[in-house]
Coordinates of C-alpha atoms in Angstrom, one line a residue:
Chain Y
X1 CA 91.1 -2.3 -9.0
X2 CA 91.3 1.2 -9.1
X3 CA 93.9 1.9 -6.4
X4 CA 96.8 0.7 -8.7
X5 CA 98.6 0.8 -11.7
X6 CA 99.0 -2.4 -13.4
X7 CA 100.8 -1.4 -15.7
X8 CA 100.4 -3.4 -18.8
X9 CA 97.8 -5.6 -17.1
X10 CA 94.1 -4.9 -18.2
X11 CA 91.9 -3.3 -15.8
X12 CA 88.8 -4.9 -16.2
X13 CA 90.6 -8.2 -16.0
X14 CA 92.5 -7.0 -12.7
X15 CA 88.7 -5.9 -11.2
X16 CA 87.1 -9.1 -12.0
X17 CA 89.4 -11.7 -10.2
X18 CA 87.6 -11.8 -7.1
X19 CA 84.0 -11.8 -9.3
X20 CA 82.7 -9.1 -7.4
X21 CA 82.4 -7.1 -10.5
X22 CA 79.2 -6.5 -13.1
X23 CA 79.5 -2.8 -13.9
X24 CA 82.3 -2.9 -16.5
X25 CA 83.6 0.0 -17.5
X26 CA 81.8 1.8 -20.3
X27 CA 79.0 -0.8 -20.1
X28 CA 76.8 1.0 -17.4
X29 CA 78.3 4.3 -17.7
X30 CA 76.4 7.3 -16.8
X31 CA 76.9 8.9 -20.3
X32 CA 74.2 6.7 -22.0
X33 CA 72.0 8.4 -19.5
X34 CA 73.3 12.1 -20.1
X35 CA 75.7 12.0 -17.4
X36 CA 78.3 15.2 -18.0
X37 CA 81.8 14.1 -17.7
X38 CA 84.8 15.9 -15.6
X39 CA 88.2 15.2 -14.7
X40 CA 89.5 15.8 -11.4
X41 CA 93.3 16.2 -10.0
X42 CA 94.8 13.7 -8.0
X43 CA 93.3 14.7 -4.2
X44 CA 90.9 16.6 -5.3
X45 CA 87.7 16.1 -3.0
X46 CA 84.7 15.8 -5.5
X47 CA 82.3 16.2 -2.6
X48 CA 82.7 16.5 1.6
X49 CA 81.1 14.4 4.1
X50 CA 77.5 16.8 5.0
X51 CA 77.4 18.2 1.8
X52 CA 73.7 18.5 0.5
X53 CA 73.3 15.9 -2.1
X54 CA 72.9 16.6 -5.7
X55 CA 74.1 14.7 -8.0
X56 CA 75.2 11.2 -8.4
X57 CA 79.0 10.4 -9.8
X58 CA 80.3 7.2 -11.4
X59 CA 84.1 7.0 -11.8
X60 CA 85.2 6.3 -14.9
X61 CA 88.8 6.3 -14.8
X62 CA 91.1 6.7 -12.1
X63 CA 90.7 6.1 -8.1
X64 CA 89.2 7.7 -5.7
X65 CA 88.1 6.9 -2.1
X66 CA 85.6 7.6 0.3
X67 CA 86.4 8.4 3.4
X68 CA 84.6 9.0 7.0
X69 CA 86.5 11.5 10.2
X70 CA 85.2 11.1 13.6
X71 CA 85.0 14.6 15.6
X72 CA 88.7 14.0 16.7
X73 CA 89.9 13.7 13.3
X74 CA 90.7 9.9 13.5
X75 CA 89.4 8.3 9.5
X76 CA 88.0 5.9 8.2
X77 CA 88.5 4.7 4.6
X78 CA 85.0 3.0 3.9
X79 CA 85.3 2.6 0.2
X80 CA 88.2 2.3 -2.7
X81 CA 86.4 2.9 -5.7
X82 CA 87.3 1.2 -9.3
X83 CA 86.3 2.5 -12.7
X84 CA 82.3 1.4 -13.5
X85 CA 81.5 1.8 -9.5
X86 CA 79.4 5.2 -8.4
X87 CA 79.1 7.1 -5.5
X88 CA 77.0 10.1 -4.0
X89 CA 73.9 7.9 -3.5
X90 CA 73.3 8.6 0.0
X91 CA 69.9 7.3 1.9
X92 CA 69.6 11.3 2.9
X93 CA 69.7 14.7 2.4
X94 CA 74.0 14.7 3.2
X95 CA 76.4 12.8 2.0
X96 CA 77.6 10.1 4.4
X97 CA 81.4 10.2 3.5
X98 CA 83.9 12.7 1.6
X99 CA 84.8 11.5 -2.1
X100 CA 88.7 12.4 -2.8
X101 CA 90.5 11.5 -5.4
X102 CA 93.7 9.4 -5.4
X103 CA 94.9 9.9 -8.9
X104 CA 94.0 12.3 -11.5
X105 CA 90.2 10.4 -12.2
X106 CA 87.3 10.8 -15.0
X107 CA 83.8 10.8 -13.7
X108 CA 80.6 10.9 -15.0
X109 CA 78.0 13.0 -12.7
X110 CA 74.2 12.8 -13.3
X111 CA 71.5 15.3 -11.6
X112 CA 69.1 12.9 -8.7
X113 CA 66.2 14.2 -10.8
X114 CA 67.2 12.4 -13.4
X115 CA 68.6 9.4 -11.9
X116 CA 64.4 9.3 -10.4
X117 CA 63.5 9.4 -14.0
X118 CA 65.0 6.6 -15.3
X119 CA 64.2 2.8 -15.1
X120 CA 67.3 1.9 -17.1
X121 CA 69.8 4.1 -14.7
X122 CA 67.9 2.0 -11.7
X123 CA 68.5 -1.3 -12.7
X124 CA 72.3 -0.2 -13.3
X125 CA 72.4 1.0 -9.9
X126 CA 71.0 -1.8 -8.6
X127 CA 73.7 -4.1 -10.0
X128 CA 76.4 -1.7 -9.4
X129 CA 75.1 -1.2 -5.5
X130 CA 74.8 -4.8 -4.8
X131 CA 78.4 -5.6 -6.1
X132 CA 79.7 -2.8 -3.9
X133 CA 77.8 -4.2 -0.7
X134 CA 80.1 -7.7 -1.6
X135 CA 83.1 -5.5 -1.2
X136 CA 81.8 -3.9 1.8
X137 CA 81.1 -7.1 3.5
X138 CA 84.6 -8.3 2.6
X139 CA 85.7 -4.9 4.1
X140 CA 84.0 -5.8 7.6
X141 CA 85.4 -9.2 8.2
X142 CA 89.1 -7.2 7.3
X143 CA 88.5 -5.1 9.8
X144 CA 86.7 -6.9 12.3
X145 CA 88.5 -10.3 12.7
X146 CA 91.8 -9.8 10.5
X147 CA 95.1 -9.7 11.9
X148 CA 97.4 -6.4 11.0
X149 CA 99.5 -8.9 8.9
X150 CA 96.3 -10.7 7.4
X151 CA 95.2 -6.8 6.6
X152 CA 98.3 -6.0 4.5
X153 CA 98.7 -9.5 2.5
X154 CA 94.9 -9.6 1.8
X155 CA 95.3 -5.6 0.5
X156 CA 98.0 -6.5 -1.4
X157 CA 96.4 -9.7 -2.8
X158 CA 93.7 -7.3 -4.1
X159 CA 96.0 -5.9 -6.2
X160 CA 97.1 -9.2 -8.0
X161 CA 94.9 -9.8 -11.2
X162 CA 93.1 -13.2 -11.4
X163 CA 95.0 -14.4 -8.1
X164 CA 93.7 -15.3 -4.4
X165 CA 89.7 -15.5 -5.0
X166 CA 88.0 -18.9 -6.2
X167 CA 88.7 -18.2 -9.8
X168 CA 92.5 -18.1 -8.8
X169 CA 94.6 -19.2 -12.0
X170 CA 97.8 -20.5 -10.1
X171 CA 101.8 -19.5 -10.7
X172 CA 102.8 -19.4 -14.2
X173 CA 103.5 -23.3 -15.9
X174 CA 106.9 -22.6 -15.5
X175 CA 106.9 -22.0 -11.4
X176 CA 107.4 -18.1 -12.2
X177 CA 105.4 -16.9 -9.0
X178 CA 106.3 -12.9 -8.9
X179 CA 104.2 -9.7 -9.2
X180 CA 105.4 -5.9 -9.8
X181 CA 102.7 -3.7 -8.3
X182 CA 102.4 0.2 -8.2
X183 CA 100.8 1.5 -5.3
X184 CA 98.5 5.1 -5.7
X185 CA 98.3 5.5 -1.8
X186 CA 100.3 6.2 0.4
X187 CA 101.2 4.7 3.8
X188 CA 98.7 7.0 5.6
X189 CA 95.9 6.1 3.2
X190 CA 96.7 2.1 3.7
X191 CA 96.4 2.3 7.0
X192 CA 93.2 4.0 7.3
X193 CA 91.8 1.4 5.1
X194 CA 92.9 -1.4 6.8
X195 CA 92.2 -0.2 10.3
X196 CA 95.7 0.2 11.6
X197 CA 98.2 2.9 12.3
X198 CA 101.1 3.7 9.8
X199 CA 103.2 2.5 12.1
X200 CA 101.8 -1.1 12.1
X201 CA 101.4 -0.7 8.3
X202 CA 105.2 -0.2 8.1
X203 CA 106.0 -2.5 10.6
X204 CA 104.3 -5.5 8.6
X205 CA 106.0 -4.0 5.6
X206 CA 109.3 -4.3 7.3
X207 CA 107.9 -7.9 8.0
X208 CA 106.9 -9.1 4.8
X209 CA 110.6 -8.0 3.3
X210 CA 112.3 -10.1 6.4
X211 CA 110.7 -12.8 5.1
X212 CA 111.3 -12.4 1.6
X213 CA 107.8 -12.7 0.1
X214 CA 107.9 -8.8 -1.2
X215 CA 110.5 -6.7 -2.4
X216 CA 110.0 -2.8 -1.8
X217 CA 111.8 -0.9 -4.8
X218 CA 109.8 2.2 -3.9
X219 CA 107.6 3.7 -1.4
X220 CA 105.1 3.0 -4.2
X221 CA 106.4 0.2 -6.1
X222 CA 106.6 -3.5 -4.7
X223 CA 107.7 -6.4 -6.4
X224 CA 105.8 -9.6 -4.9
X225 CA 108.7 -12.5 -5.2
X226 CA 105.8 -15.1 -4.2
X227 CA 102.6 -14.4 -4.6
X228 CA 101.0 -18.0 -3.6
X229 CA 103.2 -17.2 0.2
X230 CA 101.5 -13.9 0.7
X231 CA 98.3 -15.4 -0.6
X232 CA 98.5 -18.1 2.3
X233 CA 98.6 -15.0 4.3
X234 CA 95.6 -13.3 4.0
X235 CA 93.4 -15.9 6.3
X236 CA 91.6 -17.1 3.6
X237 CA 93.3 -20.1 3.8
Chain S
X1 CA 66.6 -1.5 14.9
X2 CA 65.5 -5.2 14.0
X3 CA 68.0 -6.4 16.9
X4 CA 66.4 -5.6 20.1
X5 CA 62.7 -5.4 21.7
X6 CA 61.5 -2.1 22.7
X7 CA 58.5 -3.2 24.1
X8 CA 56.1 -0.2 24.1
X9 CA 58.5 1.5 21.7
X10 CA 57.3 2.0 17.6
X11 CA 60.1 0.1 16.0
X12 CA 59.4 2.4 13.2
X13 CA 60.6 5.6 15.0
X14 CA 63.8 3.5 16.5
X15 CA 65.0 2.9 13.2
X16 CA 64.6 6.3 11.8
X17 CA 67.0 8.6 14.7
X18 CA 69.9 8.5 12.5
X19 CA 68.2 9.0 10.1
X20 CA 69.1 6.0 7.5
X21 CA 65.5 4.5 6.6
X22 CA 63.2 5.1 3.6
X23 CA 62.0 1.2 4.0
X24 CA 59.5 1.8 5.9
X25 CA 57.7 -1.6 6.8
X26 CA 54.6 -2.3 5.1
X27 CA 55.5 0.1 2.3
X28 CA 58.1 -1.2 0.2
X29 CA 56.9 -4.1 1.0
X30 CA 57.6 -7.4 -1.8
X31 CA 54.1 -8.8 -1.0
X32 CA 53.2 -5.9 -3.7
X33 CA 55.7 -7.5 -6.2
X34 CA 54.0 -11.0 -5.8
X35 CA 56.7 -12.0 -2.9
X36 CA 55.7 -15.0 -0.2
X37 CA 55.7 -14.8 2.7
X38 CA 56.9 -17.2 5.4
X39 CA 58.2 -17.6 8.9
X40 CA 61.3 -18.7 10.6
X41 CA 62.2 -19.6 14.2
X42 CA 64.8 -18.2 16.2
X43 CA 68.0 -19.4 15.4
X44 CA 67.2 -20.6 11.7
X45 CA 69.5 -20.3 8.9
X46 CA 67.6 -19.1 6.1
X47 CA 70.6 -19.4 3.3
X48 CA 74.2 -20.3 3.5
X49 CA 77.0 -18.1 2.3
X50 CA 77.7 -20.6 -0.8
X51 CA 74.4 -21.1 -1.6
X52 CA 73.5 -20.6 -5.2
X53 CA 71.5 -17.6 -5.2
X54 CA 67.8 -17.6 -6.2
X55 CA 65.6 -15.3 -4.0
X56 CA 65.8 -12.5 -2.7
X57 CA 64.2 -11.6 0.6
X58 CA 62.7 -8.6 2.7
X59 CA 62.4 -8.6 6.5
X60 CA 58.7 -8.1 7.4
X61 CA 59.3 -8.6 11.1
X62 CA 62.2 -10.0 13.7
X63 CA 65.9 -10.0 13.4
X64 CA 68.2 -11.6 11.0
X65 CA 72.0 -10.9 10.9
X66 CA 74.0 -11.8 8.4
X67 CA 77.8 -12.8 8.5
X68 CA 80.7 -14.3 6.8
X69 CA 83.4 -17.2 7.8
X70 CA 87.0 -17.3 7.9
X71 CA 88.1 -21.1 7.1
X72 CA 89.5 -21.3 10.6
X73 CA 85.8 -20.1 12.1
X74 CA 86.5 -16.9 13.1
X75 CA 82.9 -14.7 12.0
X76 CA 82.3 -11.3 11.5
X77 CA 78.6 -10.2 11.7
X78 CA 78.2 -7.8 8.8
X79 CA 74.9 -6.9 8.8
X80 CA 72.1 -6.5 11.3
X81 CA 68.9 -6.3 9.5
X82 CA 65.9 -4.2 10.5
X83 CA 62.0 -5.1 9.2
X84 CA 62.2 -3.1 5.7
X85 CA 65.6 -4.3 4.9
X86 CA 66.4 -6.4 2.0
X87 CA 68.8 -9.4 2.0
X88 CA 69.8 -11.8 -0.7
X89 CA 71.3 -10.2 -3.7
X90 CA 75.1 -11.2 -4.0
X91 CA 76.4 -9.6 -7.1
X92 CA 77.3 -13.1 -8.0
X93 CA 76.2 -16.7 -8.5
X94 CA 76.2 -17.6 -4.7
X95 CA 75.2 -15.9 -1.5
X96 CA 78.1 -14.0 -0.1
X97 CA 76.8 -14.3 3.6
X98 CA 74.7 -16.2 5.8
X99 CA 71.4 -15.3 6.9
X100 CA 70.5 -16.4 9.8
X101 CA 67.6 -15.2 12.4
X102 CA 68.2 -13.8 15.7
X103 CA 64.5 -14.0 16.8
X104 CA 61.3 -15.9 15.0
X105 CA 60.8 -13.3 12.1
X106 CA 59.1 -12.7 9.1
X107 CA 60.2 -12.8 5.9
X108 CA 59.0 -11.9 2.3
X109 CA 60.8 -13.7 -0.7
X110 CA 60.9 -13.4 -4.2
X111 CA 62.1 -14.8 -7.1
X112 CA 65.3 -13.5 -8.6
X113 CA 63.6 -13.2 -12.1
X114 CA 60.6 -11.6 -11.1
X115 CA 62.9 -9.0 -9.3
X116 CA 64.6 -8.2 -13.0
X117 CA 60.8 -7.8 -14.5
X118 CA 59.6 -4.7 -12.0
X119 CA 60.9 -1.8 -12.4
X120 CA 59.4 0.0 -9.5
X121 CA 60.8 -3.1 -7.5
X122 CA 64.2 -2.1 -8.8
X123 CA 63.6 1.4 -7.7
X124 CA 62.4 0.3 -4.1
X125 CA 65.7 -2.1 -4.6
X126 CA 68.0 1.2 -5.1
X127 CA 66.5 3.0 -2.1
X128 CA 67.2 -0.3 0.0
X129 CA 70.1 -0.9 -0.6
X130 CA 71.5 2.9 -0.8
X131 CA 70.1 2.9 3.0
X132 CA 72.0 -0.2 3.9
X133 CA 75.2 1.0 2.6
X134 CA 75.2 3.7 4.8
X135 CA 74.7 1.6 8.1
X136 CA 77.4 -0.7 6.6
X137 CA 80.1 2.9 6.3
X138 CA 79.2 3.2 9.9
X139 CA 79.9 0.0 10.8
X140 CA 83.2 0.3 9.0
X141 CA 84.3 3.2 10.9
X142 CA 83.2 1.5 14.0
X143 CA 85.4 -1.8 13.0
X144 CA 87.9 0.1 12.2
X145 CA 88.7 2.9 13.9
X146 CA 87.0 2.8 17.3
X147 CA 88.2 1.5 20.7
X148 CA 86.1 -1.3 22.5
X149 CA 84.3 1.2 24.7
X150 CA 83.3 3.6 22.0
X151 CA 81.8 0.2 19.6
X152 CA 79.6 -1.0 23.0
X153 CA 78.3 2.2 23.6
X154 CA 77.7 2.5 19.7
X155 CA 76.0 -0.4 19.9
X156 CA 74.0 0.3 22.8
X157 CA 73.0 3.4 21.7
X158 CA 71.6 2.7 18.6
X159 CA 69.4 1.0 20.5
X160 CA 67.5 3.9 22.2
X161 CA 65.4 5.6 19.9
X162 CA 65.4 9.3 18.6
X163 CA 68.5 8.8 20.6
X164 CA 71.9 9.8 19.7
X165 CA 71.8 10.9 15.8
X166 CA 71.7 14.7 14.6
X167 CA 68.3 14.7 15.2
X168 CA 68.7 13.3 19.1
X169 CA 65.6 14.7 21.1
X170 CA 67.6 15.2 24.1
X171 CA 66.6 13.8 28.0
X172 CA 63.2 14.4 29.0
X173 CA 62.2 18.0 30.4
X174 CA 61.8 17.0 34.3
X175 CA 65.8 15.9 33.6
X176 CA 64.6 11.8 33.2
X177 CA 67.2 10.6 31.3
X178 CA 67.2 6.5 31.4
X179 CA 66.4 3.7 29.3
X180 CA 65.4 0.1 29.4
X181 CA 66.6 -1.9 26.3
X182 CA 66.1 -5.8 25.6
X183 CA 69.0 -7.5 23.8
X184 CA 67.9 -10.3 21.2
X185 CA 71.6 -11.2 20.9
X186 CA 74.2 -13.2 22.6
X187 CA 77.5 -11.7 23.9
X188 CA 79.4 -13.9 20.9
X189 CA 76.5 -12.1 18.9
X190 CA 77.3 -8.7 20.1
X191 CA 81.0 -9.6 20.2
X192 CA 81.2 -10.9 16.1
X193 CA 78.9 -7.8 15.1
X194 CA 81.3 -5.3 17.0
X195 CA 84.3 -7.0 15.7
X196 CA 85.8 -7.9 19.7
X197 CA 85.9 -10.9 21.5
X198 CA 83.4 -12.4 24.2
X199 CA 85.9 -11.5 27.1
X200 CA 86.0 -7.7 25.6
X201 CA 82.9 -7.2 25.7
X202 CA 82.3 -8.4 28.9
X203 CA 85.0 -6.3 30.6
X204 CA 83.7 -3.4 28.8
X205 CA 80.2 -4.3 29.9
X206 CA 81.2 -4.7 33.7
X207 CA 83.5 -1.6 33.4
X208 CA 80.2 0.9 32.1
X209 CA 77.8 -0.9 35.0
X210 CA 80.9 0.1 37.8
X211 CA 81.2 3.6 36.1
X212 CA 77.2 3.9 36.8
X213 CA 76.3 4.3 33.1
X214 CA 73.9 1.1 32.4
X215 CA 72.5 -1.2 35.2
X216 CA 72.3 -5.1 33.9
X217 CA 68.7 -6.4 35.2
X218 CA 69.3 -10.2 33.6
X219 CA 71.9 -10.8 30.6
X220 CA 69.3 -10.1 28.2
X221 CA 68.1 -6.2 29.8
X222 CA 70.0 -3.8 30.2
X223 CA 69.3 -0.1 32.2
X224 CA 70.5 2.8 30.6
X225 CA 70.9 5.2 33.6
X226 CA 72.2 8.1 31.7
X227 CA 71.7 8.2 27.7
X228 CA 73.7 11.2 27.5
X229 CA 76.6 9.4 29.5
X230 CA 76.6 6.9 27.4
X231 CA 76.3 8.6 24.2
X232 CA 79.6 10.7 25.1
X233 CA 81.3 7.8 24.9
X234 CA 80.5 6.9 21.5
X235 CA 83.1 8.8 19.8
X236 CA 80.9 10.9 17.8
X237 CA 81.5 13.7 20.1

């Protein structure tokens, strides 16, 4: 997952729990195909929403997230990007979202021409596209027919290397069920990816310590006392 | 759109007013590729989300939606498909949706291997799915940030052609500005695709025919008495 810091925990390992994952980092990468590399501050916006298209962008390291506004400023966060995914492909002549970065992030950018050019680049973006529609469809039932609480666990679950999808691998042998997470958003950016207000965000926050399946040492830092509890939360169950 | 009937309408020109087609039926079409073709009644399921996956398919004519279960049944329509849309690929071993038909429709279908040997298939593939991933944004900022009123008349208005979209044509000159639309969907339909319940969008249905925006004929067609009224309530403005 891009929208955390594991820590010690492996990245590719972390992205591939759910399964949802072909485009591992520095396998499809855009600098096999010329792709120029840049870095990028944390919330930096790499492109706005209307912006003429031009090139295509896959991040390498970091987060960063796509977001939609409605005229009346409400948002939308429509996409949390990992390392290996790409954005910028747009099905017009505008971008359909703004691309802003959640922490300082590495991407690869490649010119459309090019990206015409190549049959390689295509079949890479076909793989990379299709994994990102699985997401997206995971995204809709979230927001369509999840509760607030069923929101937060299942966000949080996300987070959890090899935990909560069908390849789940179980508490440790010895019953040692905890999970020390670092969180690159903040409360704002949660709840316009889950749908909800910060308010509710916080509220369920407030919840989820009450009941004693999380811990919150830091706005940003959450240590996950049971993991299989909040996992029985998400509505997957 | 693939989800209504337009009658003397081009379905063509319906799908293009916002502007998120390069499909076009007939021209990206997998009977070039080799695909087969066949047809399916109303109501028929033409893979299960589980199903291990070994076609993939292109909507020549009809409807198809496809949508994911919660274990306790809840369902969240993620995707309406229009003729020129692609379903199938899953980033995965097993379809992540079902498929299932809203009317009898056509569909071409072919074979997962054959789909890795074309490259211009892969490139019709990239322009596909790039398309669809902008309907499915959308559809996230719909879920997720918009009240019951605005997703209805959403709904409803992507339904009228050249309708609604930056490139929205506007009401006729002599000031005509109403619309007759056939629904192809239930209210549970409507109500899993817009992420409400079947009461919801009944109230909000009454509540736009006693405001004298639409005018419901039979539970299937529906008068749109004012476009523009209805589009202002869309959000987008």
């Amino acid at each position: 997952m891009a929208y955390l810091d594991v820590g010690t925990v492996d990245q590719g390992v972390a992205a591939s729990h759910n399964g949802a994952r072909l485009c591992t980092p520095g396998k499809a990468s855009f600098s096999e195909f010329g792709g120029k590399g840049s870095r990028h501050q944390t919330h930096s916006v790499i492109f706005f929403e209307g912006d003429p298209v031009k090139r295509l962008y896959e991040l390498v390291s970091g987060s960063v997230m796509l977001y939609k506004l409605l005229p009346d400023g409400r948002r939308q966060v429509v996409e949390m990007l990992r390392p290996g995914d790409i954005f910028g492909l747009a099905g017009g002549e505008e971008y359909d979202c703004t691309a802003e970065t959640l922490t300082d992030s590495e991407v690869h950018e490649i010119d459309l021409r090019q990206v015409e050019r190549s049959d390689d680049l295509q079949r890479t973006l076909t793989k990379c596209l299709t994994n990102q529609m699985r997401v997206l469809h995971e995204h809709a039932v979230l927001l369509g027919r999840k509760s607030a609480i069923e929101r937060v666990a299942s966000f949080l679950m996300h987070l959890v290397p090899n935990r909560g999808g069908v390849v789940c691998t179980g508490p440790r042998e010895d019953g040692e069920d905890s999970y020390d997470l670092k969180l690159h958003m903040t409360r704002q950016e949660i709840a316009d990816y889950l749908g909800l207000t910060i308010e509710t965000v916080s509220r369920v926050v407030s919840d989820l310590k009450r009941r004693g399946v999380i811990r919150v040492d830091k706005a940003d830092k959450i240590h996950l006392n049971r993991v299989c509890g909040l996992c029985q939360m998400t509505g997957m169950h």
